[in-house]
PDB file of C-alpha atoms in Angstrom:
ATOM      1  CA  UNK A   1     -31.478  77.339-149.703  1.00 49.00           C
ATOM      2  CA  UNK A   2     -32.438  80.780-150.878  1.00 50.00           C
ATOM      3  CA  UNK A   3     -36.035  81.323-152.354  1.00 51.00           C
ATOM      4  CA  UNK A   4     -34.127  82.599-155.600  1.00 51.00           C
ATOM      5  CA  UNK A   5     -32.144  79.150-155.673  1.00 53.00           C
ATOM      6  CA  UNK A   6     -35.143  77.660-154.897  1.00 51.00           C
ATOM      7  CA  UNK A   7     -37.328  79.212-158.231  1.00 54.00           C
ATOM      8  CA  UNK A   8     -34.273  78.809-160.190  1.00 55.00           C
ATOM      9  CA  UNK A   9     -35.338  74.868-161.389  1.00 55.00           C
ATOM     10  CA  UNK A  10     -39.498  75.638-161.601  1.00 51.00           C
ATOM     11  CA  UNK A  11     -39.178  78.928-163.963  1.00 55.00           C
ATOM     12  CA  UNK A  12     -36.422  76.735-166.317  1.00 55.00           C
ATOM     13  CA  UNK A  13     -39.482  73.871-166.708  1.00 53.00           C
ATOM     14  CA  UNK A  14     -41.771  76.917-166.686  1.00 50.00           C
ATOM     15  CA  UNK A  15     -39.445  78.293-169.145  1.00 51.00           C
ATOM     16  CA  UNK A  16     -39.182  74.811-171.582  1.00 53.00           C
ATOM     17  CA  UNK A  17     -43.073  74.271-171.200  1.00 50.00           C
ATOM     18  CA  UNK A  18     -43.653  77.786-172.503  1.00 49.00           C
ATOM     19  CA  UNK A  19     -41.290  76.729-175.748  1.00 50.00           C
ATOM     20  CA  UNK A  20     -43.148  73.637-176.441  1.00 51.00           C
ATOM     21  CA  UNK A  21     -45.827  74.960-178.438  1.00 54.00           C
ATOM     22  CA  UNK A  22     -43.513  76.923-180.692  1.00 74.00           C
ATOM     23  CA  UNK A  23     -42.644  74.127-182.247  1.00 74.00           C
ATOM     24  CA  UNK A  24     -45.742  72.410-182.951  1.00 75.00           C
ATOM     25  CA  UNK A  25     -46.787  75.800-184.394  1.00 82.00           C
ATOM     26  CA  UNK A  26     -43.167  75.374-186.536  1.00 83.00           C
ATOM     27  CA  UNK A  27     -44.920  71.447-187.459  1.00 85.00           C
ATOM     28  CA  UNK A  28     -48.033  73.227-188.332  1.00 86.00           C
ATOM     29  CA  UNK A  29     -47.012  76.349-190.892  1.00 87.00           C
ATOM     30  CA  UNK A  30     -44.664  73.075-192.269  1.00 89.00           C
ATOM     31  CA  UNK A  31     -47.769  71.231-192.963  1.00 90.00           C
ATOM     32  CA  UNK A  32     -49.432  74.259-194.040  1.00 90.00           C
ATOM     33  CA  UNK A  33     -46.612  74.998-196.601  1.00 91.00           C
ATOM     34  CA  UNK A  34     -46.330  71.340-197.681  1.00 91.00           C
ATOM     35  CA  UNK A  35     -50.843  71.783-198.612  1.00 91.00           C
ATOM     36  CA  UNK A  36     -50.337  75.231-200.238  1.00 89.00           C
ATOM     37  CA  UNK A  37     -47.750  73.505-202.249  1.00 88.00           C
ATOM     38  CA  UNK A  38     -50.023  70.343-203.425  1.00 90.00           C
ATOM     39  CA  UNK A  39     -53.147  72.903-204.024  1.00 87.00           C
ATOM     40  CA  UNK A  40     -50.827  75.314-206.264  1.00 88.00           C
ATOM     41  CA  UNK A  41     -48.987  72.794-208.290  1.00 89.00           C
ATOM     42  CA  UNK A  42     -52.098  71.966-210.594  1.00 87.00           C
ATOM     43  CA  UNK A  43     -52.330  75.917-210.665  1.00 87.00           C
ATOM     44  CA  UNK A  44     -48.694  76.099-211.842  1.00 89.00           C
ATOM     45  CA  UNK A  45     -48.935  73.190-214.371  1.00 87.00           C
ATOM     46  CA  UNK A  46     -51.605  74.908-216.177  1.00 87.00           C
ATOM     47  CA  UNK A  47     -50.583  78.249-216.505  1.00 88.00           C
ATOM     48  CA  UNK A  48     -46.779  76.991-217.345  1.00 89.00           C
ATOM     49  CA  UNK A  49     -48.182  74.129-219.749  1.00 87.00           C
ATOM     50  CA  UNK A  50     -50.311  77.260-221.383  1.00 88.00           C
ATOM     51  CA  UNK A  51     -46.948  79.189-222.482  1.00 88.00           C
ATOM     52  CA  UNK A  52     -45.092  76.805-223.663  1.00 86.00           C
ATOM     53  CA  UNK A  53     -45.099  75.569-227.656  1.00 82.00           C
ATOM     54  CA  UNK A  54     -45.340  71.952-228.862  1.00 79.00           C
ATOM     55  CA  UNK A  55     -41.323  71.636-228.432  1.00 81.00           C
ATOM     56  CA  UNK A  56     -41.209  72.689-224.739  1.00 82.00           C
ATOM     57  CA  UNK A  57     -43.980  70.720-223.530  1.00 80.00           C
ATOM     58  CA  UNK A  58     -42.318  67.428-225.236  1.00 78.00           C
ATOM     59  CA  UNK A  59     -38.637  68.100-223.410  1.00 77.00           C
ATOM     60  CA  UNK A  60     -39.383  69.462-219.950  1.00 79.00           C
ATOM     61  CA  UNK A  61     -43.555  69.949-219.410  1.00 78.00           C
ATOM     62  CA  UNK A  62     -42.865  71.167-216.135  1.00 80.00           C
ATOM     63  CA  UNK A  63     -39.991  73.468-216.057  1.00 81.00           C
ATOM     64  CA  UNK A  64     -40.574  77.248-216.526  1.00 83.00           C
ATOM     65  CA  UNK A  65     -41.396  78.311-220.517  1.00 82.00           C
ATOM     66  CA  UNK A  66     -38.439  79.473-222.365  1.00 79.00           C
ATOM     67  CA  UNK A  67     -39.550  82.153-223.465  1.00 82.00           C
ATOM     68  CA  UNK A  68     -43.096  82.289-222.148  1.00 83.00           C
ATOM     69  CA  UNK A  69     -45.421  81.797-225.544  1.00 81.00           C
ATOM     70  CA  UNK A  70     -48.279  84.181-224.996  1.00 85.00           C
ATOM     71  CA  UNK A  71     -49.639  83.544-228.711  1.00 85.00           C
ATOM     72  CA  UNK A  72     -51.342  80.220-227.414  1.00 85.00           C
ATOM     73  CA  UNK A  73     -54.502  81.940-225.781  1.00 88.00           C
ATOM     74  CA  UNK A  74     -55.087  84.333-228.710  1.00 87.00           C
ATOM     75  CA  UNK A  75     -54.790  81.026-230.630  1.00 84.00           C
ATOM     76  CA  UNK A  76     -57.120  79.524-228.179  1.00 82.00           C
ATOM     77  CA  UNK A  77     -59.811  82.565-228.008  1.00 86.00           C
ATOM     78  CA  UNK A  78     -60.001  82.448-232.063  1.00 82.00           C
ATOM     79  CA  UNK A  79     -60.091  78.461-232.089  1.00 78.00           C
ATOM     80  CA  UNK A  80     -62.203  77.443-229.696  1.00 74.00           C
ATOM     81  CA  UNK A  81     -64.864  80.528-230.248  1.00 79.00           C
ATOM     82  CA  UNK A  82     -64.493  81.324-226.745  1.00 85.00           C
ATOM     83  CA  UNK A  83     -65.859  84.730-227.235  1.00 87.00           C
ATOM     84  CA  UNK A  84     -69.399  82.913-227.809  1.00 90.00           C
ATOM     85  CA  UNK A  85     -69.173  80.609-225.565  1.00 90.00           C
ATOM     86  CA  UNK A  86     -68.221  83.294-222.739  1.00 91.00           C
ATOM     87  CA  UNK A  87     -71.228  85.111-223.114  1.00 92.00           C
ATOM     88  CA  UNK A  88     -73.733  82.184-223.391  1.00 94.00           C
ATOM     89  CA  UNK A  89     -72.425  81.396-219.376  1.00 93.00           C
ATOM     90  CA  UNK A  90     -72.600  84.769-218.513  1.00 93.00           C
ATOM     91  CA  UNK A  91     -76.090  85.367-219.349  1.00 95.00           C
ATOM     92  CA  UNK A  92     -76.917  81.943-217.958  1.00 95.00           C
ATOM     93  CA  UNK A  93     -75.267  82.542-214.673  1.00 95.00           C
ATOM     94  CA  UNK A  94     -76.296  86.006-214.487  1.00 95.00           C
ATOM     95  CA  UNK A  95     -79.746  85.774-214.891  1.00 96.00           C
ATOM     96  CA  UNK A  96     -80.146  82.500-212.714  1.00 96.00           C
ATOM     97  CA  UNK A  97     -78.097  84.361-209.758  1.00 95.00           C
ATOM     98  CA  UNK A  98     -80.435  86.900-209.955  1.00 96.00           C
ATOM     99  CA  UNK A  99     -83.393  85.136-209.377  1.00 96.00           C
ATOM    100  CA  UNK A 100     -81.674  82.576-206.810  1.00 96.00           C
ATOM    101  CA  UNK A 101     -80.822  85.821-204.878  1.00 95.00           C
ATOM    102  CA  UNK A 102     -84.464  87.300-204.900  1.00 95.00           C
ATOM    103  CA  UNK A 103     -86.310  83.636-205.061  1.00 94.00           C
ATOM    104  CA  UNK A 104     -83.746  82.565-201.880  1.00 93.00           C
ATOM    105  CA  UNK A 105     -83.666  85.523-199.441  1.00 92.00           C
ATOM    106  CA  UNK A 106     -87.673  86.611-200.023  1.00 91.00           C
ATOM    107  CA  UNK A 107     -88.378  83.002-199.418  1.00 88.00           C
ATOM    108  CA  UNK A 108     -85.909  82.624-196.641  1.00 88.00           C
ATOM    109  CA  UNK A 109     -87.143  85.722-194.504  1.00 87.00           C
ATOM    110  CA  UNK A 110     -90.835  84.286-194.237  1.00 83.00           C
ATOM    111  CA  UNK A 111     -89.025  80.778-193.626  1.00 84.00           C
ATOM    112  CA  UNK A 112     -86.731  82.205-190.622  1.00 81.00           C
ATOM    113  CA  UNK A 113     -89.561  84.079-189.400  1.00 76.00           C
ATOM    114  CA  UNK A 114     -92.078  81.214-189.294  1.00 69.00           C
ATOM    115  CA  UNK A 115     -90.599  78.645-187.439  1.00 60.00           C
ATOM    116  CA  UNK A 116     -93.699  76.540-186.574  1.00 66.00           C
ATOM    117  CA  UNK A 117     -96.218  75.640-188.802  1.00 66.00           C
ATOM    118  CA  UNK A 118     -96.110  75.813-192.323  1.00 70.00           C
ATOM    119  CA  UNK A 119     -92.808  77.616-192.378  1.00 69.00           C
ATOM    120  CA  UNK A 120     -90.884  74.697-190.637  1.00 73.00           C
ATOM    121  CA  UNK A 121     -93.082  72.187-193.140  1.00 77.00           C
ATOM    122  CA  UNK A 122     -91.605  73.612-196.051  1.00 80.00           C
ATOM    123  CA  UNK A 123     -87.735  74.702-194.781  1.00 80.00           C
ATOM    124  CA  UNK A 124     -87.567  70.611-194.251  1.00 81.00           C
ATOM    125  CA  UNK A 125     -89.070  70.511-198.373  1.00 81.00           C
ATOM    126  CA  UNK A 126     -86.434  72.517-199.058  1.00 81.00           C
ATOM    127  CA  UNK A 127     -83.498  70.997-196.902  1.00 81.00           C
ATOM    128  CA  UNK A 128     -84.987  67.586-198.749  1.00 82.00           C
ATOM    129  CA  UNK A 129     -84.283  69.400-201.813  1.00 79.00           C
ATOM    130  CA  UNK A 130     -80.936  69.919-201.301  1.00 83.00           C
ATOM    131  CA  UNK A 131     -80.473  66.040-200.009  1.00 81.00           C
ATOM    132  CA  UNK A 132     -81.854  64.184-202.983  1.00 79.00           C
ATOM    133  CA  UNK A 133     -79.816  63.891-206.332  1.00 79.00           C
ATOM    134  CA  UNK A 134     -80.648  65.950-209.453  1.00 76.00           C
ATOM    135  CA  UNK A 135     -79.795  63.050-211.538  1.00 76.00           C
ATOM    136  CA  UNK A 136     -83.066  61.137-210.381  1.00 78.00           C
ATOM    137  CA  UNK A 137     -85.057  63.618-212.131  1.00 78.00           C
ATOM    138  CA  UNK A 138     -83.044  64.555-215.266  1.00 82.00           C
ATOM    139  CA  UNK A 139     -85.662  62.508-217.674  1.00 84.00           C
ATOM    140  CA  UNK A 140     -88.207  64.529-216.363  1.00 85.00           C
ATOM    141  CA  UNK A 141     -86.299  67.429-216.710  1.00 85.00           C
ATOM    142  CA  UNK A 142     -85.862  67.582-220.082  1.00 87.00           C
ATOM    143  CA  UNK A 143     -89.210  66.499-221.109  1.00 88.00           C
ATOM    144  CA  UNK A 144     -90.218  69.482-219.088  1.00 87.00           C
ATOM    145  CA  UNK A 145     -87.844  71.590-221.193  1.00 87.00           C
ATOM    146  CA  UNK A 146     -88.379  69.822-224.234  1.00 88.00           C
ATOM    147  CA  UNK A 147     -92.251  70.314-224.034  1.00 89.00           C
ATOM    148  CA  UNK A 148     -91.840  74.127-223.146  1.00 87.00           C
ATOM    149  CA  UNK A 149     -89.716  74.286-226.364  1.00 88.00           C
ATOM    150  CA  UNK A 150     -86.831  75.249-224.417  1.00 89.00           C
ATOM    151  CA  UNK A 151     -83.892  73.107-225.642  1.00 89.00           C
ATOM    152  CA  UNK A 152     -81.035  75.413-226.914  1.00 88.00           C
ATOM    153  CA  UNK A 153     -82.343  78.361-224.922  1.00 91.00           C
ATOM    154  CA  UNK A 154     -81.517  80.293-222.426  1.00 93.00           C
ATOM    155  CA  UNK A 155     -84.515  79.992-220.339  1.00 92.00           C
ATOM    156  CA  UNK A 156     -84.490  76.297-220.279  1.00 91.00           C
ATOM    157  CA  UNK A 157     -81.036  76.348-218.669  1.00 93.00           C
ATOM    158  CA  UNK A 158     -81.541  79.196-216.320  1.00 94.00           C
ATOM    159  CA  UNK A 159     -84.844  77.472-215.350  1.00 91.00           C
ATOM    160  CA  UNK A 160     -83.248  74.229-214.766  1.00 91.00           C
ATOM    161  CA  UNK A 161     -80.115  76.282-212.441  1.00 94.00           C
ATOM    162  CA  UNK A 162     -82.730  78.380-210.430  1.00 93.00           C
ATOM    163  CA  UNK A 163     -84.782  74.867-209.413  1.00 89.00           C
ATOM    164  CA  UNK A 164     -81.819  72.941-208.253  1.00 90.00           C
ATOM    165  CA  UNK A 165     -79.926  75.479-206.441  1.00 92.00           C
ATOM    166  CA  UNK A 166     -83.099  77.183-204.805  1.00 92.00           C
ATOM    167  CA  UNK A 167     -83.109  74.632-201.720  1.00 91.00           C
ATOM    168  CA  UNK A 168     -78.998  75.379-200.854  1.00 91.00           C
ATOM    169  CA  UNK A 169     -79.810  78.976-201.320  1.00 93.00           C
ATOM    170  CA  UNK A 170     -82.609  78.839-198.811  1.00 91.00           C
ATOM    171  CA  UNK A 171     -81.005  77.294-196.944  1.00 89.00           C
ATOM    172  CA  UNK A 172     -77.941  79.277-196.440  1.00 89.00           C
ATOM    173  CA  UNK A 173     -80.211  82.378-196.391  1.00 90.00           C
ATOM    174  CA  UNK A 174     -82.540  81.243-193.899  1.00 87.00           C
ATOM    175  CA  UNK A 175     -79.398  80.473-191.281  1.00 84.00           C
ATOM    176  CA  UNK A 176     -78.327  83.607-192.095  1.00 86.00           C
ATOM    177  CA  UNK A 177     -81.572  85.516-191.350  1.00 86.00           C
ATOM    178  CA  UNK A 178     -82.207  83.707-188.199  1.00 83.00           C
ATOM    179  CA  UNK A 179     -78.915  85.267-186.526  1.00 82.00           C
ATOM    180  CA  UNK A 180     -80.087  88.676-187.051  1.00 82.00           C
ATOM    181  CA  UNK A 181     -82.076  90.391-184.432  1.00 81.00           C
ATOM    182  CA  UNK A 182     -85.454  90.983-185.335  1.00 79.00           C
ATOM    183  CA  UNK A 183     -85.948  94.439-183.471  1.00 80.00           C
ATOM    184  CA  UNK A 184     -84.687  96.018-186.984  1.00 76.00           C
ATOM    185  CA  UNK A 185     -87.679  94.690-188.898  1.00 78.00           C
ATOM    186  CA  UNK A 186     -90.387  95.242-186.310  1.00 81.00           C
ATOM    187  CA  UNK A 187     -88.884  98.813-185.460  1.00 82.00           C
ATOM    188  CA  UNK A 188     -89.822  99.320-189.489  1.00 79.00           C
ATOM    189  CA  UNK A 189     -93.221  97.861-189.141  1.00 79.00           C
ATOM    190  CA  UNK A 190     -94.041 100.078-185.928  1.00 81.00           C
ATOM    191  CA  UNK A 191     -92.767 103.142-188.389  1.00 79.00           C
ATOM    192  CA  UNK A 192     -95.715 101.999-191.158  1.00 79.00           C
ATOM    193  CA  UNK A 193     -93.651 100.025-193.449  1.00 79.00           C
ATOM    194  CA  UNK A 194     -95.216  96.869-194.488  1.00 79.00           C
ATOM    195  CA  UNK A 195     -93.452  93.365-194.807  1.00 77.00           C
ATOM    196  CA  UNK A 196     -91.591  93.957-198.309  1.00 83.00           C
ATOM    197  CA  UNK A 197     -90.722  97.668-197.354  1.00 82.00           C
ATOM    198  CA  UNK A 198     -88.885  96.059-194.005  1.00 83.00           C
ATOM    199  CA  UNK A 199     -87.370  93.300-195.829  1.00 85.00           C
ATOM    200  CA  UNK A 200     -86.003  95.006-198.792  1.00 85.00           C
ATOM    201  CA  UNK A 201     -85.153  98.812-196.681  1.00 85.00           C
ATOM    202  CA  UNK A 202     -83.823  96.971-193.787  1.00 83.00           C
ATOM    203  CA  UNK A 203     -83.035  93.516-193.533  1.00 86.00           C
ATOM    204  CA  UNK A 204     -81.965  92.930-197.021  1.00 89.00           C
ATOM    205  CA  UNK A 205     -78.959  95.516-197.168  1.00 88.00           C
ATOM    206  CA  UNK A 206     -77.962  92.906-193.642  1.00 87.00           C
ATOM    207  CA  UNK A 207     -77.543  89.973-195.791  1.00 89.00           C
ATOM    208  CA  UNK A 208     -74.567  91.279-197.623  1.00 86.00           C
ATOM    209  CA  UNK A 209     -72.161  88.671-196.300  1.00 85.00           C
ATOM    210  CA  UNK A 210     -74.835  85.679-196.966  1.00 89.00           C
ATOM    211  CA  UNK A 211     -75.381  87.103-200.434  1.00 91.00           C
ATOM    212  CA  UNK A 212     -71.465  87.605-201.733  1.00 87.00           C
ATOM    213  CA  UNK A 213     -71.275  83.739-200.200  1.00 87.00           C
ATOM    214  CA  UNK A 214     -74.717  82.574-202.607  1.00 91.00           C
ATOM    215  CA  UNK A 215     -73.177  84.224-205.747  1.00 91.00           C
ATOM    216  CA  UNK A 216     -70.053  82.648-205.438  1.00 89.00           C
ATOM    217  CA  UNK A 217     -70.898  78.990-204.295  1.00 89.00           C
ATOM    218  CA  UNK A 218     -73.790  79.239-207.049  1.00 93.00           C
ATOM    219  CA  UNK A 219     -71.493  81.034-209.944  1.00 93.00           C
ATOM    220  CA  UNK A 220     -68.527  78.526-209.533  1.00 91.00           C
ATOM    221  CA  UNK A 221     -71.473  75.289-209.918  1.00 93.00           C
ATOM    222  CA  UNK A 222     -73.368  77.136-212.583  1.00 94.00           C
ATOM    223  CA  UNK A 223     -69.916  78.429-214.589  1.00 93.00           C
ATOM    224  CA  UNK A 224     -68.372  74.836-214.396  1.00 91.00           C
ATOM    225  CA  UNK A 225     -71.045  72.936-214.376  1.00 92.00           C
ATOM    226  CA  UNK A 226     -70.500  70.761-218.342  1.00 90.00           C
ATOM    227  CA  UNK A 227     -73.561  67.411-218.185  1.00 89.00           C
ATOM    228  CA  UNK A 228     -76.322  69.465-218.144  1.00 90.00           C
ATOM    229  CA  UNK A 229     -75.078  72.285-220.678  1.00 92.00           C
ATOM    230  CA  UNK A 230     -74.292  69.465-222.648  1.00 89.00           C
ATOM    231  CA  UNK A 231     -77.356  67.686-222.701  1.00 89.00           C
ATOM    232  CA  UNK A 232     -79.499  70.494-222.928  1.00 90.00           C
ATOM    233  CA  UNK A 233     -77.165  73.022-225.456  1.00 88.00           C
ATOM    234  CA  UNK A 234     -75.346  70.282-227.048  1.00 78.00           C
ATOM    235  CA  UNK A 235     -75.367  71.419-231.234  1.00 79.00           C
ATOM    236  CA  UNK A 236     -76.958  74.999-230.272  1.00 83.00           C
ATOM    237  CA  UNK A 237     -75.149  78.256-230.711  1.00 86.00           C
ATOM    238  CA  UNK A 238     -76.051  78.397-226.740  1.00 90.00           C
ATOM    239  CA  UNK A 239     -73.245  76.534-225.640  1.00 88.00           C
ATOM    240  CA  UNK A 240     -71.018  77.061-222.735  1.00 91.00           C
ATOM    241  CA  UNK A 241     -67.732  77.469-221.959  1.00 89.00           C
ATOM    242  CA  UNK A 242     -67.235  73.757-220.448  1.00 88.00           C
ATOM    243  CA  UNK A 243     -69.095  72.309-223.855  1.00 87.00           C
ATOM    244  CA  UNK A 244     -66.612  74.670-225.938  1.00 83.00           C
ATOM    245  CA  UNK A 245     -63.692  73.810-224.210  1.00 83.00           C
ATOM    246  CA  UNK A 246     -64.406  69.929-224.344  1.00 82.00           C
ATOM    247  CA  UNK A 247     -65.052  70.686-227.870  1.00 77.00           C
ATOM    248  CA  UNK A 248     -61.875  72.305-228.375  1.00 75.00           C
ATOM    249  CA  UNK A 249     -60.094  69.575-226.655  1.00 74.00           C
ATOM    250  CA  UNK A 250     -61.010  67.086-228.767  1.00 70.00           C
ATOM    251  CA  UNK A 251     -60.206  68.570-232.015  1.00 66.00           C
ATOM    252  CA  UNK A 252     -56.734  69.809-230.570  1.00 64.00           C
ATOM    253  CA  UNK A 253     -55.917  67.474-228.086  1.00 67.00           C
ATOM    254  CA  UNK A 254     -52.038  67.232-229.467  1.00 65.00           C
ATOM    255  CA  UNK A 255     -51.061  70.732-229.116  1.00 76.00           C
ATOM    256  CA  UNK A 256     -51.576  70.858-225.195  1.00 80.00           C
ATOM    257  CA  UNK A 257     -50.165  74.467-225.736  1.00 82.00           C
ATOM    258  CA  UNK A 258     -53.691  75.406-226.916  1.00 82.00           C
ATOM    259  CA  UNK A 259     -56.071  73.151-224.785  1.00 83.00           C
ATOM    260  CA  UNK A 260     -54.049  74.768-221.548  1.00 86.00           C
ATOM    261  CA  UNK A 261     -54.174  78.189-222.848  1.00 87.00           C
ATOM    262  CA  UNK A 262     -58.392  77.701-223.124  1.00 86.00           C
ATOM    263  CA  UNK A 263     -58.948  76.816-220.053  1.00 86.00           C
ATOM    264  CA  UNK A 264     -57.060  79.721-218.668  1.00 89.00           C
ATOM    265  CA  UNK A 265     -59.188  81.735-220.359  1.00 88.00           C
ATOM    266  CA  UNK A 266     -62.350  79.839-219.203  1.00 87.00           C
ATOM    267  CA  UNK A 267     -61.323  79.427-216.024  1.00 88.00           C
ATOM    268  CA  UNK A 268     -59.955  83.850-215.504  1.00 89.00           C
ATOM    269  CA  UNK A 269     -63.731  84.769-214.743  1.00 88.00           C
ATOM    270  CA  UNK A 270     -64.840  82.817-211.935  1.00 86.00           C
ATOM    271  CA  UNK A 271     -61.569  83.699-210.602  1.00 86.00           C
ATOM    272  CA  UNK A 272     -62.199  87.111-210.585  1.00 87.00           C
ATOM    273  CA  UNK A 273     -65.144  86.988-209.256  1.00 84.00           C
ATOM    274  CA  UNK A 274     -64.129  84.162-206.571  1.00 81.00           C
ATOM    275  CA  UNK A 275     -61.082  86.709-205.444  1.00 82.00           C
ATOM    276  CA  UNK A 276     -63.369  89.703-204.969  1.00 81.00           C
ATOM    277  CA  UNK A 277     -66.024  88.056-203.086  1.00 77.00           C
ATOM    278  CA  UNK A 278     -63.904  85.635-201.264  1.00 73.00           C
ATOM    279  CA  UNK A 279     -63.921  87.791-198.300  1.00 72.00           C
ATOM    280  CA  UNK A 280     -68.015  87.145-197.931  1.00 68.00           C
ATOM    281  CA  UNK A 281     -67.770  82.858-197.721  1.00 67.00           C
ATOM    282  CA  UNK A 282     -66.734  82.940-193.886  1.00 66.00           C
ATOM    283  CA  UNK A 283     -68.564  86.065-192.644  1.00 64.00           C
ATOM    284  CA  UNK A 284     -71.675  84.287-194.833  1.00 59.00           C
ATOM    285  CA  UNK A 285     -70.996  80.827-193.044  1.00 58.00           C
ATOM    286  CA  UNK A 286     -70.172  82.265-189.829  1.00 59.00           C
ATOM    287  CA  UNK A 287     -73.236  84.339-189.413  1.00 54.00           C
ATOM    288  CA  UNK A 288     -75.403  81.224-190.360  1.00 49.00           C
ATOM    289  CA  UNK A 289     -73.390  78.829-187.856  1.00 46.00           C
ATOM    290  CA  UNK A 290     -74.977  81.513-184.868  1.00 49.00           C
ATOM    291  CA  UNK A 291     -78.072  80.752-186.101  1.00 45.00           C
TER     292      UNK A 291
END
């Protein structure tokens, strides 16, 4: 038997070993497909239920509009005052990312660069922070607020975001921090900066990724976030867009048209902001995983 003959059988199981995984990548984009489908079918819903008028929705909720109503969301923007309502949650979330961003990575660089001690003693205060409820201290809460005078206001809301999101932002910051090599600071400090020069010259403009991946985790809570809004803005002219929508609901919860149509509206922002930082999550996650 030739050495050709002989080959011939070992490169045709060579040959059907090598095709093998093809098709449990074919299983895989299948079961890809079949999630991308389930995740995009509430998105579908709601954007079809928002162009349709009272007589569509009743005969066939789920088919395509025909034709496509587009006066339901000026009809929701005039109804539901969302025009308000959007700018009460973007000064709220505005301000409090602001502060979770300078509060978080200031806090985080002495916390990455103390690991023993006192540093390490309060990282695990602020990693207990992030375990324990917020519930178990809403009475206290808001007689905090209450005392400071602070009900229907935005300070007592973006004082109440900034406390309970501090801990997950240090946290995620301090990861973060503790992948990058430290030669960049300490090169500044040998060149006369001091501490805050190096931090906010040097190693600040490096947490890019980690800081795209705060404001979005922290905008979509913050933006969507309706108990606390409620409890605290409830009656005010402060209130959000989840306490105006749920408001809105209620009084026109039989034209679905409408209610749909709002939270489009309420929902387009954080959308927008969600698709042009998206990018930042995984580098933000990934850098923090090395650490």
């Amino acid at each position: 038997m030739s050495a050709t003959t002989a080959r011939g059988p070992a490169n045709r199981k060579a040959g059907r070993k090598g095709r093998r995984p093809r098709y449990g990548q074919y299983a895989l984009e299948l079961v890809m497909i079949a999630v991308a489908v389930v995740f995009l079918f509430p998105v579908y819903a709601l954007i079809t239920l928002a162009m349709k008028d009272p007589r569509q929705i009743s005969e066939s909720p789920l088919s395509l509009p025909s034709p496509p109503t587009f006066g339901n969301f000026g009809d929701a923007w005039s109804s539901a005052s969302l025009g308000p309502a959007l700018l009460n949650s973007t000064v709220i979330t505005v301000i409090s990312l602001l502060l979770l961003i300078f509060l978080g990575s200031t806090g985080a660089y002495y916390l990455a660069r103390r690991a023993r001690g006192l540093g390490y003693g309060l990282y695990i205060l602020f990693l207990l922070g992030i375990v324990l409820p917020f519930q178990l201290g809403m009475i206290p809460l808001y007689k905090l607020v209450d005392d400071l005078g602070w009900l229907g206001t935005y300070q007592g809301m973006v004082l109440f975001y900034t406390g309970i999101q501090l801990p997950f932002t240090v946290f995620l910051y301090t990861g973060f921090i503790r992948a990058l090599p430290q030669d960049y600071a300490q090169a500044a400090l040998i060149d006369g900066c001091n501490h805050r020069q190096a931090f906010t010259r040097i190693v600040f403009p490096l947490l890019r990724p980690i800081t795209g991946t705060v404001i979005i985790l922290n905008a979509v809570f913050i933006w969507n976030d309706f108990f606390t809004p409620l409890l605290y803005l409830g009656g005010s002219d402060k209130e959000t867009v989840p306490v105006g929508i749920f408001a809105f609901v209620g009084q026109y919860v039989s034209d679905y048209g409408l209610v749909f149509a709002g939270l489009v509206l309420a929902a387009l922002p954080i959308l927008i902001v969600f698709v042009v930082l998206q990018r930042y999550v995984i580098k933000g996650f990934a850098g923090g995983l090395k650490g």
